[in-house]
mmCIF file of C-alpha atoms in Angstrom:
data_model
loop_
_atom_site.group_PDB
_atom_site.id
_atom_site.type_symbol
_atom_site.label_atom_id
_atom_site.label_comp_id
_atom_site.label_asym_id
_atom_site.label_seq_id
_atom_site.Cartn_x
_atom_site.Cartn_y
_atom_site.Cartn_z
ATOM 1 C CA UNK A 21 -0.010 0.216 -0.239
ATOM 2 C CA UNK A 22 1.041 3.310 -1.323
ATOM 3 C CA UNK A 23 1.538 5.952 2.289
ATOM 4 C CA UNK A 24 0.038 8.923 1.728
ATOM 5 C CA UNK A 25 1.372 11.373 3.771
ATOM 6 C CA UNK A 26 -0.161 14.981 4.797
ATOM 7 C CA UNK A 27 2.070 17.367 6.471
ATOM 8 C CA UNK A 28 1.037 20.008 7.959
ATOM 9 C CA UNK A 29 3.465 20.989 10.364
ATOM 10 C CA UNK A 30 3.412 24.183 8.597
ATOM 11 C CA UNK A 31 1.241 26.139 7.730
ATOM 12 C CA UNK A 32 0.453 28.431 4.373
ATOM 13 C CA UNK A 33 -2.727 30.646 5.329
ATOM 14 C CA UNK A 34 -0.709 33.297 7.417
ATOM 15 C CA UNK A 35 -2.301 31.085 10.476
ATOM 16 C CA UNK A 36 -0.032 30.666 13.404
ATOM 17 C CA UNK A 37 0.561 26.463 13.148
ATOM 18 C CA UNK A 38 -1.253 22.965 12.655
ATOM 19 C CA UNK A 39 -2.561 20.288 14.603
ATOM 20 C CA UNK A 40 -4.169 17.537 14.719
ATOM 21 C CA UNK A 41 -7.127 16.221 16.587
ATOM 22 C CA UNK A 42 -7.842 12.483 17.322
ATOM 23 C CA UNK A 43 -11.118 11.939 18.015
ATOM 24 C CA UNK A 44 -14.563 13.848 17.149
ATOM 25 C CA UNK A 45 -16.375 13.719 19.911
ATOM 26 C CA UNK A 46 -17.325 16.032 22.377
ATOM 27 C CA UNK A 47 -13.371 16.878 23.357
ATOM 28 C CA UNK A 48 -12.413 16.579 20.213
ATOM 29 C CA UNK A 49 -14.815 18.819 18.594
ATOM 30 C CA UNK A 50 -14.867 21.825 21.715
ATOM 31 C CA UNK A 51 -10.793 21.089 21.126
ATOM 32 C CA UNK A 52 -10.931 21.964 17.513
ATOM 33 C CA UNK A 53 -12.921 24.948 17.890
ATOM 34 C CA UNK A 54 -10.418 26.408 20.690
ATOM 35 C CA UNK A 55 -7.708 25.808 18.145
ATOM 36 C CA UNK A 56 -9.070 27.020 15.520
ATOM 37 C CA UNK A 57 -10.438 30.431 17.764
ATOM 38 C CA UNK A 58 -6.969 31.024 18.441
ATOM 39 C CA UNK A 59 -5.544 30.201 15.194
ATOM 40 C CA UNK A 60 -4.545 27.042 14.866
ATOM 41 C CA UNK A 61 -4.666 25.118 11.667
ATOM 42 C CA UNK A 62 -6.611 21.485 12.242
ATOM 43 C CA UNK A 63 -7.056 18.363 10.930
ATOM 44 C CA UNK A 64 -9.667 15.866 13.169
ATOM 45 C CA UNK A 65 -9.960 12.279 12.628
ATOM 46 C CA UNK A 66 -12.813 10.361 13.615
ATOM 47 C CA UNK A 67 -12.624 6.165 13.264
ATOM 48 C CA UNK A 68 -16.414 6.602 13.013
ATOM 49 C CA UNK A 69 -18.945 8.044 10.870
ATOM 50 C CA UNK A 70 -22.185 9.724 13.015
ATOM 51 C CA UNK A 71 -23.475 9.598 16.687
ATOM 52 C CA UNK A 72 -22.320 6.823 18.507
ATOM 53 C CA UNK A 73 -24.596 4.466 19.452
ATOM 54 C CA UNK A 74 -23.958 4.270 22.824
ATOM 55 C CA UNK A 75 -24.446 7.514 23.641
ATOM 56 C CA UNK A 76 -28.155 7.588 22.633
ATOM 57 C CA UNK A 77 -29.858 8.225 26.060
ATOM 58 C CA UNK A 78 -26.925 9.587 28.120
ATOM 59 C CA UNK A 79 -27.758 13.314 29.252
ATOM 60 C CA UNK A 80 -25.206 15.793 29.911
ATOM 61 C CA UNK A 81 -25.355 18.190 33.295
ATOM 62 C CA UNK A 82 -24.838 22.145 33.862
ATOM 63 C CA UNK A 83 -24.774 22.509 29.671
ATOM 64 C CA UNK A 84 -25.674 26.289 28.922
ATOM 65 C CA UNK A 85 -26.597 27.926 25.238
ATOM 66 C CA UNK A 86 -23.899 30.146 26.978
ATOM 67 C CA UNK A 87 -20.922 27.922 27.520
ATOM 68 C CA UNK A 88 -21.346 25.954 24.131
ATOM 69 C CA UNK A 89 -21.488 29.673 22.934
ATOM 70 C CA UNK A 90 -18.068 30.735 24.210
ATOM 71 C CA UNK A 91 -16.696 27.140 22.288
ATOM 72 C CA UNK A 92 -18.484 28.019 19.105
ATOM 73 C CA UNK A 93 -18.090 31.682 19.052
ATOM 74 C CA UNK A 94 -21.524 31.918 17.788
ATOM 75 C CA UNK A 95 -24.984 31.873 19.369
ATOM 76 C CA UNK A 96 -26.626 28.750 18.909
ATOM 77 C CA UNK A 97 -30.049 29.780 20.666
ATOM 78 C CA UNK A 98 -30.292 31.743 17.522
ATOM 79 C CA UNK A 99 -29.820 29.363 14.673
ATOM 80 C CA UNK A 100 -30.791 25.947 16.160
ATOM 81 C CA UNK A 101 -33.866 24.453 16.343
ATOM 82 C CA UNK A 102 -33.828 23.311 19.366
ATOM 83 C CA UNK A 103 -32.194 26.216 21.497
ATOM 84 C CA UNK A 104 -30.564 25.610 24.975
ATOM 85 C CA UNK A 105 -30.856 28.100 26.612
ATOM 86 C CA UNK A 106 -34.734 27.550 26.972
ATOM 87 C CA UNK A 107 -34.197 24.413 29.207
ATOM 88 C CA UNK A 108 -33.356 25.294 32.958
ATOM 89 C CA UNK A 109 -32.180 22.356 33.803
ATOM 90 C CA UNK A 110 -29.727 23.052 31.925
ATOM 91 C CA UNK A 111 -30.057 18.620 31.209
ATOM 92 C CA UNK A 112 -29.760 18.426 27.629
ATOM 93 C CA UNK A 113 -28.739 14.931 25.556
ATOM 94 C CA UNK A 114 -25.373 14.036 23.995
ATOM 95 C CA UNK A 115 -26.340 13.346 21.234
ATOM 96 C CA UNK A 116 -27.980 17.212 20.771
ATOM 97 C CA UNK A 117 -24.728 18.965 21.911
ATOM 98 C CA UNK A 118 -22.521 16.437 19.706
ATOM 99 C CA UNK A 119 -24.670 17.681 16.184
ATOM 100 C CA UNK A 120 -24.182 21.711 17.972
ATOM 101 C CA UNK A 121 -20.913 21.432 17.891
ATOM 102 C CA UNK A 122 -20.772 19.192 15.012
ATOM 103 C CA UNK A 123 -21.769 22.349 13.231
ATOM 104 C CA UNK A 124 -19.873 24.663 14.284
ATOM 105 C CA UNK A 125 -16.917 22.744 13.373
ATOM 106 C CA UNK A 126 -18.700 21.851 9.467
ATOM 107 C CA UNK A 127 -18.738 25.650 9.303
ATOM 108 C CA UNK A 128 -15.176 26.366 10.472
ATOM 109 C CA UNK A 129 -13.379 26.685 7.590
ATOM 110 C CA UNK A 130 -9.840 26.114 9.417
ATOM 111 C CA UNK A 131 -11.430 22.656 10.875
ATOM 112 C CA UNK A 132 -11.080 19.528 8.411
ATOM 113 C CA UNK A 133 -12.450 16.361 9.489
ATOM 114 C CA UNK A 134 -12.074 12.783 8.210
ATOM 115 C CA UNK A 135 -14.377 10.163 8.859
ATOM 116 C CA UNK A 136 -13.939 6.596 8.494
ATOM 117 C CA UNK A 137 -10.187 7.141 10.064
ATOM 118 C CA UNK A 138 -8.763 4.788 12.046
ATOM 119 C CA UNK A 139 -5.360 5.760 14.145
ATOM 120 C CA UNK A 140 -2.862 3.084 14.899
ATOM 121 C CA UNK A 141 -0.090 4.907 16.534
ATOM 122 C CA UNK A 142 1.601 8.207 17.095
ATOM 123 C CA UNK A 143 5.097 9.948 16.585
ATOM 124 C CA UNK A 144 7.137 13.156 17.090
ATOM 125 C CA UNK A 145 10.566 14.532 16.893
ATOM 126 C CA UNK A 146 11.959 17.535 17.720
ATOM 127 C CA UNK A 147 9.653 19.531 14.661
ATOM 128 C CA UNK A 148 6.793 17.385 14.624
ATOM 129 C CA UNK A 149 4.024 15.055 15.895
ATOM 130 C CA UNK A 150 2.227 12.794 13.428
ATOM 131 C CA UNK A 151 -0.579 10.070 13.326
ATOM 132 C CA UNK A 152 -0.535 7.091 11.188
ATOM 133 C CA UNK A 153 -3.775 5.397 10.411
ATOM 134 C CA UNK A 154 -4.997 1.415 9.820
ATOM 135 C CA UNK A 155 -5.100 2.731 6.021
ATOM 136 C CA UNK A 156 -1.299 3.891 6.185
ATOM 137 C CA UNK A 157 -1.514 7.489 5.941
ATOM 138 C CA UNK A 158 0.139 10.046 7.694
ATOM 139 C CA UNK A 159 -0.634 13.148 8.837
ATOM 140 C CA UNK A 160 1.352 15.524 10.752
ATOM 141 C CA UNK A 161 1.046 18.382 12.287
ATOM 142 C CA UNK A 162 3.312 21.046 15.271
ATOM 143 C CA UNK A 163 0.947 19.338 17.572
ATOM 144 C CA UNK A 164 -1.338 15.966 18.273
ATOM 145 C CA UNK A 165 -4.387 16.609 20.881
ATOM 146 C CA UNK A 166 -6.001 12.881 21.537
ATOM 147 C CA UNK A 167 -9.310 13.514 22.132
ATOM 148 C CA UNK A 168 -10.415 9.643 21.531
ATOM 149 C CA UNK A 169 -11.933 8.716 24.720
ATOM 150 C CA UNK A 170 -11.320 6.223 27.523
ATOM 151 C CA UNK A 171 -9.392 3.714 25.182
ATOM 152 C CA UNK A 172 -7.226 6.062 23.872
ATOM 153 C CA UNK A 173 -4.291 5.401 20.881
ATOM 154 C CA UNK A 174 -2.762 8.180 21.583
ATOM 155 C CA UNK A 175 -2.853 7.983 25.678
ATOM 156 C CA UNK A 176 -0.657 4.941 24.574
ATOM 157 C CA UNK A 177 2.091 7.826 22.899
ATOM 158 C CA UNK A 178 1.583 10.120 26.208
ATOM 159 C CA UNK A 179 2.363 7.447 29.040
ATOM 160 C CA UNK A 180 3.233 4.203 27.913
ATOM 161 C CA UNK A 181 3.690 3.084 31.095
ATOM 162 C CA UNK A 182 0.042 3.275 32.435
ATOM 163 C CA UNK A 183 -2.154 3.265 28.902
ATOM 164 C CA UNK A 184 -5.262 1.957 29.843
ATOM 165 C CA UNK A 185 -8.560 2.775 32.014
ATOM 166 C CA UNK A 186 -9.710 0.250 33.938
ATOM 167 C CA UNK A 187 -13.248 -1.025 34.514
ATOM 168 C CA UNK A 188 -14.267 0.071 37.249
ATOM 169 C CA UNK A 189 -16.734 -3.017 38.220
ATOM 170 C CA UNK A 190 -20.344 -2.066 37.488
ATOM 171 C CA UNK A 191 -22.157 -0.726 34.160
ATOM 172 C CA UNK A 192 -24.929 1.820 33.369
ATOM 173 C CA UNK A 193 -27.584 0.655 31.571
ATOM 174 C CA UNK A 194 -28.788 3.869 29.309
ATOM 175 C CA UNK A 195 -32.673 4.105 27.874
ATOM 176 C CA UNK A 196 -34.650 7.137 26.073
ATOM 177 C CA UNK A 197 -38.082 7.299 25.273
ATOM 178 C CA UNK A 198 -41.337 9.641 24.411
ATOM 179 C CA UNK A 199 -43.222 11.575 27.181
ATOM 180 C CA UNK A 200 -46.275 10.783 25.097
ATOM 181 C CA UNK A 201 -45.233 7.092 25.242
ATOM 182 C CA UNK A 202 -45.937 6.484 29.302
ATOM 183 C CA UNK A 203 -48.911 5.541 30.605
ATOM 184 C CA UNK A 204 -48.729 7.321 33.888
ATOM 185 C CA UNK A 205 -50.151 11.175 35.377
ATOM 186 C CA UNK A 206 -47.072 11.780 37.332
ATOM 187 C CA UNK A 207 -44.801 14.997 36.265
ATOM 188 C CA UNK A 208 -41.371 14.783 35.178
ATOM 189 C CA UNK A 209 -38.622 17.010 37.144
ATOM 190 C CA UNK A 210 -37.303 19.847 36.451
ATOM 191 C CA UNK A 211 -33.607 18.842 36.558
ATOM 192 C CA UNK A 212 -32.056 14.823 37.594
ATOM 193 C CA UNK A 213 -34.069 12.372 39.660
ATOM 194 C CA UNK A 214 -31.740 10.205 41.905
ATOM 195 C CA UNK A 215 -32.977 7.507 43.353
ATOM 196 C CA UNK A 216 -32.196 4.620 45.305
ATOM 197 C CA UNK A 217 -33.192 0.799 45.092
ATOM 198 C CA UNK A 218 -31.319 -2.068 47.642
ATOM 199 C CA UNK A 219 -28.101 -1.959 46.201
ATOM 200 C CA UNK A 220 -28.908 0.426 42.852
ATOM 201 C CA UNK A 221 -29.220 3.565 41.846
ATOM 202 C CA UNK A 222 -31.119 5.086 38.753
ATOM 203 C CA UNK A 223 -30.843 9.414 37.444
ATOM 204 C CA UNK A 224 -33.756 9.904 35.415
ATOM 205 C CA UNK A 225 -33.915 13.101 34.026
ATOM 206 C CA UNK A 226 -36.066 14.982 31.147
ATOM 207 C CA UNK A 227 -35.009 16.696 27.869
ATOM 208 C CA UNK A 228 -35.862 18.303 25.236
ATOM 209 C CA UNK A 229 -38.012 16.106 22.278
ATOM 210 C CA UNK A 230 -35.740 15.293 18.855
ATOM 211 C CA UNK A 231 -37.473 18.469 17.247
ATOM 212 C CA UNK A 232 -36.104 20.570 21.137
ATOM 213 C CA UNK A 233 -39.645 21.091 22.443
ATOM 214 C CA UNK A 234 -39.725 21.533 26.059
ATOM 215 C CA UNK A 235 -43.493 21.385 26.321
ATOM 216 C CA UNK A 236 -44.885 19.049 28.689
ATOM 217 C CA UNK A 237 -45.909 15.525 27.042
ATOM 218 C CA UNK A 238 -43.370 16.548 23.388
ATOM 219 C CA UNK A 239 -39.996 15.809 25.703
ATOM 220 C CA UNK A 240 -38.499 12.876 25.645
ATOM 221 C CA UNK A 241 -36.705 10.700 29.351
ATOM 222 C CA UNK A 242 -33.775 9.513 29.739
ATOM 223 C CA UNK A 243 -32.360 7.606 32.382
ATOM 224 C CA UNK A 244 -29.136 6.113 33.886
ATOM 225 C CA UNK A 245 -29.482 2.872 35.756
ATOM 226 C CA UNK A 246 -25.449 1.797 37.933
ATOM 227 C CA UNK A 247 -26.018 -2.705 38.373
ATOM 228 C CA UNK A 248 -22.462 -4.288 39.371
ATOM 229 C CA UNK A 249 -24.218 -7.081 39.687
ATOM 230 C CA UNK A 250 -23.972 -7.960 35.489
ATOM 231 C CA UNK A 251 -19.492 -8.375 35.469
ATOM 232 C CA UNK A 252 -19.890 -12.207 34.653
ATOM 233 C CA UNK A 253 -22.070 -10.701 31.619
ATOM 234 C CA UNK A 254 -19.834 -8.107 30.248
ATOM 235 C CA UNK A 255 -17.323 -10.485 30.745
ATOM 236 C CA UNK A 256 -18.792 -13.555 28.709
ATOM 237 C CA UNK A 257 -20.037 -11.035 25.896
ATOM 238 C CA UNK A 258 -15.857 -9.306 25.662
ATOM 239 C CA UNK A 259 -17.443 -6.065 26.909
ATOM 240 C CA UNK A 260 -14.509 -6.088 29.458
ATOM 241 C CA UNK A 261 -11.769 -7.792 28.700
ATOM 242 C CA UNK A 262 -8.847 -8.779 32.196
ATOM 243 C CA UNK A 263 -9.658 -4.727 33.686
ATOM 244 C CA UNK A 264 -10.177 -3.267 30.751
ATOM 245 C CA UNK A 265 -13.408 -1.800 28.689
ATOM 246 C CA UNK A 266 -14.384 -2.838 25.365
ATOM 247 C CA UNK A 267 -17.237 -1.678 24.291
ATOM 248 C CA UNK A 268 -20.992 -1.521 25.194
ATOM 249 C CA UNK A 269 -23.401 -3.858 24.885
ATOM 250 C CA UNK A 270 -26.202 -3.193 22.723
ATOM 251 C CA UNK A 271 -29.383 -4.986 22.452
ATOM 252 C CA UNK A 272 -28.563 -7.952 20.463
ATOM 253 C CA UNK A 273 -25.558 -8.630 23.090
ATOM 254 C CA UNK A 274 -28.037 -8.615 26.187
ATOM 255 C CA UNK A 275 -30.368 -11.901 26.499
ATOM 256 C CA UNK A 276 -33.879 -12.496 26.805
ATOM 257 C CA UNK A 277 -33.273 -13.613 30.668
ATOM 258 C CA UNK A 278 -31.453 -10.989 31.746
ATOM 259 C CA UNK A 279 -33.962 -8.051 30.134
ATOM 260 C CA UNK A 280 -36.920 -10.212 31.952
ATOM 261 C CA UNK A 281 -34.572 -9.693 34.648
ATOM 262 C CA UNK A 282 -34.150 -5.796 34.072
ATOM 263 C CA UNK A 283 -38.399 -5.438 34.058
ATOM 264 C CA UNK A 284 -38.873 -7.307 36.909
ATOM 265 C CA UNK A 285 -36.447 -5.498 38.977
ATOM 266 C CA UNK A 286 -37.285 -1.830 37.325
ATOM 267 C CA UNK A 287 -41.206 -3.378 38.877
ATOM 268 C CA UNK A 288 -39.870 -3.671 42.265
ATOM 269 C CA UNK A 289 -37.321 -1.213 42.742
ATOM 270 C CA UNK A 290 -38.300 2.435 40.478
ATOM 271 C CA UNK A 291 -41.367 4.567 41.074
ATOM 272 C CA UNK A 292 -43.488 6.080 38.391
ATOM 273 C CA UNK A 293 -42.430 7.902 35.945
ATOM 274 C CA UNK A 294 -39.162 6.385 35.998
ATOM 275 C CA UNK A 295 -40.476 2.452 36.152
ATOM 276 C CA UNK A 296 -42.876 3.081 33.094
ATOM 277 C CA UNK A 297 -39.750 4.691 30.636
ATOM 278 C CA UNK A 298 -37.232 1.472 32.209
ATOM 279 C CA UNK A 299 -40.350 -0.559 31.101
ATOM 280 C CA UNK A 300 -41.092 1.382 28.243
ATOM 281 C CA UNK A 301 -37.405 0.735 26.840
ATOM 282 C CA UNK A 302 -37.285 -2.702 27.910
ATOM 283 C CA UNK A 303 -40.179 -4.068 26.201
ATOM 284 C CA UNK A 304 -38.937 -2.134 22.929
ATOM 285 C CA UNK A 305 -35.191 -3.320 23.705
ATOM 286 C CA UNK A 306 -34.278 -0.240 23.780
ATOM 287 C CA UNK A 307 -31.317 -0.085 26.023
ATOM 288 C CA UNK A 308 -27.663 -0.228 26.040
ATOM 289 C CA UNK A 309 -25.220 -1.567 28.896
ATOM 290 C CA UNK A 310 -22.213 0.447 29.387
ATOM 291 C CA UNK A 311 -19.445 -0.787 31.536
ATOM 292 C CA UNK A 312 -17.910 2.026 33.290
ATOM 293 C CA UNK A 313 -13.944 2.801 33.280
ATOM 294 C CA UNK A 314 -12.100 5.076 34.940
ATOM 295 C CA UNK A 315 -8.096 6.604 34.695
ATOM 296 C CA UNK A 316 -6.749 9.336 37.498
ATOM 297 C CA UNK A 317 -3.570 10.742 35.089
ATOM 298 C CA UNK A 318 0.263 10.819 36.294
ATOM 299 C CA UNK A 319 0.828 13.117 33.148
ATOM 300 C CA UNK A 320 -1.307 15.022 30.027
ATOM 301 C CA UNK A 321 1.848 15.667 27.986
ATOM 302 C CA UNK A 322 4.452 14.017 26.877
ATOM 303 C CA UNK A 323 6.616 16.516 24.601
ATOM 304 C CA UNK A 324 4.359 17.349 21.575
ATOM 305 C CA UNK A 325 1.322 15.154 22.065
ATOM 306 C CA UNK A 326 -1.096 15.756 24.768
ATOM 307 C CA UNK A 327 -4.694 14.576 25.820
ATOM 308 C CA UNK A 328 -8.110 16.002 26.597
ATOM 309 C CA UNK A 329 -11.343 14.773 27.521
ATOM 310 C CA UNK A 330 -11.506 10.478 28.412
ATOM 311 C CA UNK A 331 -8.823 10.580 26.797
ATOM 312 C CA UNK A 332 -7.216 12.538 29.750
ATOM 313 C CA UNK A 333 -8.997 12.096 32.799
ATOM 314 C CA UNK A 334 -12.216 9.480 33.150
ATOM 315 C CA UNK A 335 -13.944 9.589 36.135
ATOM 316 C CA UNK A 336 -17.195 7.698 36.322
ATOM 317 C CA UNK A 337 -20.485 9.626 35.053
ATOM 318 C CA UNK A 338 -21.843 10.109 38.733
ATOM 319 C CA UNK A 339 -18.980 13.132 39.487
ATOM 320 C CA UNK A 340 -21.571 15.209 36.957
ATOM 321 C CA UNK A 341 -17.835 16.827 35.854
ATOM 322 C CA UNK A 342 -17.050 14.869 32.484
ATOM 323 C CA UNK A 343 -18.660 18.236 30.278
ATOM 324 C CA UNK A 344 -17.164 20.436 31.783
ATOM 325 C CA UNK A 345 -13.300 19.272 32.948
ATOM 326 C CA UNK A 346 -13.626 18.778 28.698
ATOM 327 C CA UNK A 347 -14.392 22.350 28.463
ATOM 328 C CA UNK A 348 -11.934 23.839 30.096
ATOM 329 C CA UNK A 349 -9.165 21.230 29.006
ATOM 330 C CA UNK A 350 -10.184 22.539 25.724
ATOM 331 C CA UNK A 351 -9.666 25.785 26.274
ATOM 332 C CA UNK A 352 -6.644 25.668 27.745
ATOM 333 C CA UNK A 353 -5.241 23.290 25.813
ATOM 334 C CA UNK A 354 -5.997 25.518 22.455
ATOM 335 C CA UNK A 355 -4.184 28.392 24.737
ATOM 336 C CA UNK A 356 -0.690 26.822 25.357
ATOM 337 C CA UNK A 357 -0.661 25.488 21.592
ATOM 338 C CA UNK A 358 -0.959 29.099 19.916
ATOM 339 C CA UNK A 359 1.728 30.820 22.495
ATOM 340 C CA UNK A 360 4.319 27.556 21.592
ATOM 341 C CA UNK A 361 3.481 26.563 18.537
ATOM 342 C CA UNK A 362 6.564 27.031 16.607
ATOM 343 C CA UNK A 363 9.894 24.949 17.747
ATOM 344 C CA UNK A 364 11.362 24.140 21.075
ATOM 345 C CA UNK A 365 8.852 26.464 22.850
ATOM 346 C CA UNK A 366 5.563 23.912 22.157
ATOM 347 C CA UNK A 367 7.196 21.017 24.550
ATOM 348 C CA UNK A 368 7.656 23.681 27.688
ATOM 349 C CA UNK A 369 3.588 25.203 26.535
ATOM 350 C CA UNK A 370 2.450 22.073 26.501
ATOM 351 C CA UNK A 371 3.608 21.689 30.005
ATOM 352 C CA UNK A 372 2.202 24.494 31.049
ATOM 353 C CA UNK A 373 -1.192 23.037 30.379
ATOM 354 C CA UNK A 374 -0.063 19.767 32.158
ATOM 355 C CA UNK A 375 0.748 22.293 35.018
ATOM 356 C CA UNK A 376 -2.991 24.313 34.737
ATOM 357 C CA UNK A 377 -5.233 21.151 33.949
ATOM 358 C CA UNK A 378 -4.017 17.931 35.814
ATOM 359 C CA UNK A 379 -4.258 18.344 39.375
ATOM 360 C CA UNK A 380 -7.971 19.140 38.889
ATOM 361 C CA UNK A 381 -8.676 16.688 37.098
ATOM 362 C CA UNK A 382 -7.353 13.851 39.065
ATOM 363 C CA UNK A 383 -8.593 15.878 41.978
ATOM 364 C CA UNK A 384 -11.830 15.104 39.866
ATOM 365 C CA UNK A 385 -11.583 11.245 39.065
ATOM 366 C CA UNK A 386 -10.423 10.247 42.623
ATOM 367 C CA UNK A 387 -13.381 11.650 43.783
ATOM 368 C CA UNK A 388 -16.102 9.182 41.958
ATOM 369 C CA UNK A 389 -13.734 6.509 42.882
ATOM 370 C CA UNK A 390 -14.966 6.552 46.303
ATOM 371 C CA UNK A 391 -18.323 5.868 45.243
ATOM 372 C CA UNK A 392 -17.272 2.680 43.163
ATOM 373 C CA UNK A 393 -15.747 1.876 45.630
ATOM 374 C CA UNK A 394 -18.833 1.375 47.668
ATOM 375 C CA UNK A 395 -21.165 1.114 44.862
ATOM 376 C CA UNK A 396 -18.827 -1.706 43.130
ATOM 377 C CA UNK A 397 -17.018 -2.814 46.060
ATOM 378 C CA UNK A 398 -13.588 -2.727 43.954
ATOM 379 C CA UNK A 399 -10.855 -0.532 43.348
ATOM 380 C CA UNK A 400 -11.477 1.318 40.200
#
């Protein structure tokens, strides 16, 4: 195979420099936008071509139109069919936030996003950094930033002695249904309900409808069920191998006996309207099981390689801090790259990013590990 090389190590359009961002999930999109705002040309490499199925039904707390306007440089509430500013609670679906960030990236002429591009390895020298893809292409820039999630490939180049996030000992069942499908008169809360039932936890939350409506009856209902009793299933299906999370469970992976057990437990554990929401998703087999990984970083950079988001730090979702931490990562690393994009200043500038972010993100993950230990009975 002929190797196609894209050399981005020198910018020819008057901008400050170049970056390769691996991953186009939330952290990657925000990092690409922040870099572009700081005068950096960006190539983004994303292995998938659409919204990952494992994220459907997931929710983000504390997301406001103001936060996204800051990272996109525009007022999304004026152009979006589902304005974020209309949701008082700040709870948003992962897919809605991803769509808004993706639209901003697609509209930015200084960002090139390449879907269906899988990165296999990373490297660097004194003058540049690069990635090599599964089909033999090389993408080179002044810096490579890993935003490729908890199973990050770039992390292996930054922290080769600690490359893997570890299984926290439990999974989260995720589901999403329409409010109109719930046969209940109980009102939804304005924010997130956190419920306990036996040894399990359930988070339930209202979300805007597919058309952005927040009118009662037109919304969506999301839920996340924390379950530490399915580790054998995770290992049997290959979702967890050793102590490393490999993938989520789709409906095809979930045995009929497990669906029936979940339905019986939902009847016993959860009050209305969450019981009806869970049962509706089980009946439609619209449930995903996501094993939880955690990663406490010892470093965020190595030379011209840097990490952001879940590639850098993986907290349990119970912390509710993943989105805001990724946003702060994106802004801080972009400022560092802009300050040191040329020559030997880059590694030192990235160390400044690490100095700024490492302590706070370590504390965030460690606080979540306390929950994991008490819930799953293991050291994550």
